[in-house]
Short mmCIF file of C-alpha atoms and ligand atoms in Angstrom, two decimals:
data_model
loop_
_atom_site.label_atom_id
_atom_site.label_comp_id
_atom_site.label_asym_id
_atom_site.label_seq_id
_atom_site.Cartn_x
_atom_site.Cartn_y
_atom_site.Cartn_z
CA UNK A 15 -13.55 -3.50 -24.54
CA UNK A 16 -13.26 -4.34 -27.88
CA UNK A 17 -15.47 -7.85 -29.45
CA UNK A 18 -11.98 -9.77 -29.88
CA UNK A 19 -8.56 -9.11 -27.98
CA UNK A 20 -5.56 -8.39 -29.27
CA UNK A 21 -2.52 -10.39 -28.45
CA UNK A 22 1.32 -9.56 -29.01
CA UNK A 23 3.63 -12.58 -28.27
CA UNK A 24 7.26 -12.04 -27.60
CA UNK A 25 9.77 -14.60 -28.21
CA UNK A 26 13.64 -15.76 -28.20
CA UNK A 27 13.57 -18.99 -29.58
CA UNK A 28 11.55 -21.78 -30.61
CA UNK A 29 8.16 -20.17 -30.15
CA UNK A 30 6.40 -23.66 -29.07
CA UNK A 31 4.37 -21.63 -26.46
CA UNK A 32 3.51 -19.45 -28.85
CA UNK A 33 2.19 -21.67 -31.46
CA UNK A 34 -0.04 -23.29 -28.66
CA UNK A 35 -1.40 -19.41 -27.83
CA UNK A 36 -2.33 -19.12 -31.69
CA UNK A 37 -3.85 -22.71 -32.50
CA UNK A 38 -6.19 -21.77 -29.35
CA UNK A 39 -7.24 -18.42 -30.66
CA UNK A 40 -7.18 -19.57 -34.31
CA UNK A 41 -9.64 -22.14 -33.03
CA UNK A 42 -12.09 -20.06 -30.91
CA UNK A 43 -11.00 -21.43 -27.57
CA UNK A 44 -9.43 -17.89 -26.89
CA UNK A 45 -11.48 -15.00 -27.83
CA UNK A 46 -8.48 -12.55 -29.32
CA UNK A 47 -6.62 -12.96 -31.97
CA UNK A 48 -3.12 -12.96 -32.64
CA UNK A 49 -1.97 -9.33 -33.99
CA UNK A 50 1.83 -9.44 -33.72
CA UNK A 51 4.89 -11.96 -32.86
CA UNK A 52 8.11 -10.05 -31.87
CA UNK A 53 11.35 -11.38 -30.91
CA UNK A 54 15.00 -9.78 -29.53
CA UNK A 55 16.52 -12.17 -32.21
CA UNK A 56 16.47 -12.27 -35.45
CA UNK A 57 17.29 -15.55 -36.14
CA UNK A 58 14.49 -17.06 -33.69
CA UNK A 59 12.76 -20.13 -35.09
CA UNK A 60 9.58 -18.67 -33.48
CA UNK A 61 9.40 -16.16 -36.35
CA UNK A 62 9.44 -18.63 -39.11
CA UNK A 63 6.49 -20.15 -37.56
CA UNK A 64 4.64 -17.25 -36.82
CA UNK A 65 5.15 -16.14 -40.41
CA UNK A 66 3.60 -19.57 -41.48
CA UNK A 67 0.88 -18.79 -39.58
CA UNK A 68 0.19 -14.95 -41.65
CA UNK A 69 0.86 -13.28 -38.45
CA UNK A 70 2.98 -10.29 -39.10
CA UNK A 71 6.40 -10.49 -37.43
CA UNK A 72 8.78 -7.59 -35.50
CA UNK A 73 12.33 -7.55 -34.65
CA UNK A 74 14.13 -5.36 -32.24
CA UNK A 75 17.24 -6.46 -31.89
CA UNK A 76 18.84 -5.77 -28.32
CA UNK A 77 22.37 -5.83 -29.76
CA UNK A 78 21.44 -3.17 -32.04
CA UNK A 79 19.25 -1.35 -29.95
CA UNK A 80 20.59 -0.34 -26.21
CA UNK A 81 21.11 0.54 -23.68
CA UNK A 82 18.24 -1.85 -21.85
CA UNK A 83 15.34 1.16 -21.51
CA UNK A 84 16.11 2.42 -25.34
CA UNK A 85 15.23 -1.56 -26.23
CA UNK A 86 12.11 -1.79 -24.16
CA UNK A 87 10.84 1.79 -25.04
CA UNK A 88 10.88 0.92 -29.14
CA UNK A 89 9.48 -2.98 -28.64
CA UNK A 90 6.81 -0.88 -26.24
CA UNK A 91 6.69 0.83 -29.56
CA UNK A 92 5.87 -1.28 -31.89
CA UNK A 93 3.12 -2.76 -29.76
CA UNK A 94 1.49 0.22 -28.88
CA UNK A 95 1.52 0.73 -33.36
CA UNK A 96 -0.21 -2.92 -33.05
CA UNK A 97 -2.88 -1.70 -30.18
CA UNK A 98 -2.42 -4.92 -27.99
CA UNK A 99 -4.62 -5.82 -25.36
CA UNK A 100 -2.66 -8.37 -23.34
CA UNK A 101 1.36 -9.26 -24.16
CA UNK A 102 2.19 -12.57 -23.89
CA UNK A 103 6.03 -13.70 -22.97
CA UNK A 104 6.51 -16.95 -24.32
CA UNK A 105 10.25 -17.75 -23.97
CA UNK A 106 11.13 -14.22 -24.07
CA UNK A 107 14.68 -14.00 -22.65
CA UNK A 108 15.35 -10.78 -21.73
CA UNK A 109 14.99 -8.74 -18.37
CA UNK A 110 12.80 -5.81 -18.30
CA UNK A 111 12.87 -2.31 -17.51
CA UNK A 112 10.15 -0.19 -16.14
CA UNK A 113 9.19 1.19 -19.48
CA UNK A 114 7.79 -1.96 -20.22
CA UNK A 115 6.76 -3.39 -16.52
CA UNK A 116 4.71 0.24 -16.10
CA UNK A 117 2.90 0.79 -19.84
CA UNK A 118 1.84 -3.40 -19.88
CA UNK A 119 1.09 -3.73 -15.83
CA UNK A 120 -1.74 -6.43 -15.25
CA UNK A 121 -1.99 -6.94 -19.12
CA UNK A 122 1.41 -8.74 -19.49
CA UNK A 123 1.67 -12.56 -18.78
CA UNK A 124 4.68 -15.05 -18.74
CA UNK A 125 4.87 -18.65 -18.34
CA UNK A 126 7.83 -19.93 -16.57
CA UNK A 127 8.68 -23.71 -16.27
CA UNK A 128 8.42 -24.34 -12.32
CA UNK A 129 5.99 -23.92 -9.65
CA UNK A 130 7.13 -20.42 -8.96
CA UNK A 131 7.78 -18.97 -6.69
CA UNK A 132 10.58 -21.87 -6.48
CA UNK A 133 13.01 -21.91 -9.06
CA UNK A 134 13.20 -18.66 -11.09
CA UNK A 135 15.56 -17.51 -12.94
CA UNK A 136 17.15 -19.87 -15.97
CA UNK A 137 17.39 -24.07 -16.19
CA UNK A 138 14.49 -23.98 -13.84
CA UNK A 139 13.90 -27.73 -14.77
CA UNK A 140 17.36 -28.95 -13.48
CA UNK A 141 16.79 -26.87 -10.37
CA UNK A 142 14.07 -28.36 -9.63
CA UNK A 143 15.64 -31.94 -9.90
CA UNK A 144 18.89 -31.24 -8.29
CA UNK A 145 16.78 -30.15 -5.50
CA UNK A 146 15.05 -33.18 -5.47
CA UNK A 147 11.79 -32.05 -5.71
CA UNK A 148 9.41 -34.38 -6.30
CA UNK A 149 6.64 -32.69 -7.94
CA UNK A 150 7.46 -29.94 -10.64
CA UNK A 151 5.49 -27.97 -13.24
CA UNK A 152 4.85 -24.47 -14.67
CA UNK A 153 3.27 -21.44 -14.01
CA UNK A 154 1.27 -18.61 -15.75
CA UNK A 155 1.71 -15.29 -14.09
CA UNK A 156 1.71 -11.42 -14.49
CA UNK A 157 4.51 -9.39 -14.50
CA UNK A 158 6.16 -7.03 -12.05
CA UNK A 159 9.73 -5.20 -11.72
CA UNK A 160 11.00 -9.29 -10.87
CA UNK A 161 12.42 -11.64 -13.16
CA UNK A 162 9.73 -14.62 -13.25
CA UNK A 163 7.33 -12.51 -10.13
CA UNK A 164 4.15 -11.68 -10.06
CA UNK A 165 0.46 -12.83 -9.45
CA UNK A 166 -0.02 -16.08 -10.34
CA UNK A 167 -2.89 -16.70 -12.85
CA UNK A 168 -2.59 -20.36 -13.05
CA UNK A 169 -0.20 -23.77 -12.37
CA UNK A 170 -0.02 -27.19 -13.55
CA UNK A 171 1.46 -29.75 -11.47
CA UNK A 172 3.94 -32.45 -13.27
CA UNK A 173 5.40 -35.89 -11.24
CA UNK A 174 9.06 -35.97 -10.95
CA UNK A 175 10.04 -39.17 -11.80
CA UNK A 176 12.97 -41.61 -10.41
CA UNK A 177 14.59 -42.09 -13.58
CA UNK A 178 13.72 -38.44 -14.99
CA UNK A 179 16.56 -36.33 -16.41
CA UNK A 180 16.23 -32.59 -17.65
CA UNK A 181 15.31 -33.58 -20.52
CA UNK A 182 12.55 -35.44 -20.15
CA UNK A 183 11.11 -33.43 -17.60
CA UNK A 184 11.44 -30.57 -19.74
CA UNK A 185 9.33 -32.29 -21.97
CA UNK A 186 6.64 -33.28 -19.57
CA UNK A 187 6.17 -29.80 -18.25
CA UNK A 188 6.36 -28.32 -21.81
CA UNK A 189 3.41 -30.53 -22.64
CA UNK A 190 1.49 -28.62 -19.38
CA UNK A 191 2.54 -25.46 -20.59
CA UNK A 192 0.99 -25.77 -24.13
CA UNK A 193 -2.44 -26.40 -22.42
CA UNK A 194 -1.78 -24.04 -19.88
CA UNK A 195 -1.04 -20.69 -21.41
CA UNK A 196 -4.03 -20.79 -23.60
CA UNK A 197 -6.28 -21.07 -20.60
CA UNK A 198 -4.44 -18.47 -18.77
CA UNK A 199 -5.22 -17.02 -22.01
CA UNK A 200 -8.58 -17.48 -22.29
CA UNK A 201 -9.12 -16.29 -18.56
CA UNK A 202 -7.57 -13.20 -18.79
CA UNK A 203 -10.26 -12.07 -21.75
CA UNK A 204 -12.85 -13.93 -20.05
CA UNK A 205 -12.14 -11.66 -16.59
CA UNK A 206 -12.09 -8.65 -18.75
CA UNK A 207 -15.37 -9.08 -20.32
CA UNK A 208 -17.31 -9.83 -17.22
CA UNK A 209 -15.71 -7.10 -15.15
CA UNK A 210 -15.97 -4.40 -18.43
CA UNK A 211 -19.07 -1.95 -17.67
C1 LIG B 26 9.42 -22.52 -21.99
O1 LIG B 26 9.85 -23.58 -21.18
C2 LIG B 26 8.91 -21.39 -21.14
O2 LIG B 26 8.28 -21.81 -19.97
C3 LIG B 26 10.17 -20.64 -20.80
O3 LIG B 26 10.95 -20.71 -21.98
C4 LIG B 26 10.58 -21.86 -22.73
C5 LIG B 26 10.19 -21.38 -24.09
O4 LIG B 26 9.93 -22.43 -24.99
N1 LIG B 26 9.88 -19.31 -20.36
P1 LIG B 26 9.24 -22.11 -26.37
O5 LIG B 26 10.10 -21.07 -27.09
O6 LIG B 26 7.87 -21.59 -26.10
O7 LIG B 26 9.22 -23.41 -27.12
#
């Protein structure tokens, strides 16, 4: 085990989970560092942000590069060339294939806006409120062959509220999920350097 990890985060879109994960490590609350930011799209804001941060970026483009396993095997690529420790989904919208459930088993996490295992899948937030739930939230887990399955690392808990609508909720559970993925983070390298020999 190396003295610092080394993180790749894959996005499709905004990349606020993302810039939560690298404001913890930047700060020393994580102890990895961010080594690569990839994205399916090239036009995700994510990559702007990562860029701002001097973290170098990667696109594979999924409607350049198919079928589904051809995708997964080059991104698999690239961060193999980047010698990641733990991958990170952070709004990564795409459904994987064994090529990349196999290579990054127990060292790939997502976070996933519900208290899984309810509510998978997309628009897990208005799911959960035309269900009627009355307590939502998010989850940090690893990832197996299953969209948005795995073991669950950690969860935060948000209040529905009587007057909530997806939006706001949204919001409140995105607030969770910027504290929580960094300590899901910072647990995973924590486990690794008490268990390493
Ligand atoms: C988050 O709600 C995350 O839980 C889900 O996709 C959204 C990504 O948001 N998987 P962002 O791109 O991190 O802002």
């Amino acid at each position: 085990m190396r003295e610092r990890g080394r993180v790749g985060i894959l996005i499709s879109g905004r990349g606020s989970n993302m810039v939560s994960l690298v404001e913890a490590m930047r700060a020393g609350r994580i102890a990895a560092d961010p080594v690569v930011v990839l994205s399916n799209l090239p036009a995700a804001e994510g990559l702007r942000r990562a860029a701002e941060f001097g973290i170098p970026t990667e696109v594979v483009d999924h409607k350049e590069v198919k079928p589904r396993r051809t995708h997964d095997a080059a991104v698999v690529a690239v961060l193999k060339r980047y010698e990641v420790d733990l991958v990170c989904l952070a709004g990564y919208m795409r459904l994987l294939s064994p090529v990349m459930v196999d290579t990054f088993r127990a060292r790939m996490l997502n976070i996933h806006p519900s208290l899984l295992p309810a509510f998978p899948g997309l628009d897990a937030q208005r799911q959960a409120l035309e269900y009627g739930v009355k307590v939502a939230g998010c989850t940090v887990h690893f990832v197996d062959e299953k969209c948005d399955r795995g073991p669950i690392l950690l969860q935060a808990a948000v209040p529905v509220l009587g007057d909530d609508t997806e939006a706001s909720l949204s919001r409140r559970i995105l607030e969770q999920e910027h504290v929580l993925y960094p300590q899901a983070v910072a647990l995973f390298f924590e486990g690794l350097r008490t268990t390493a020999v």
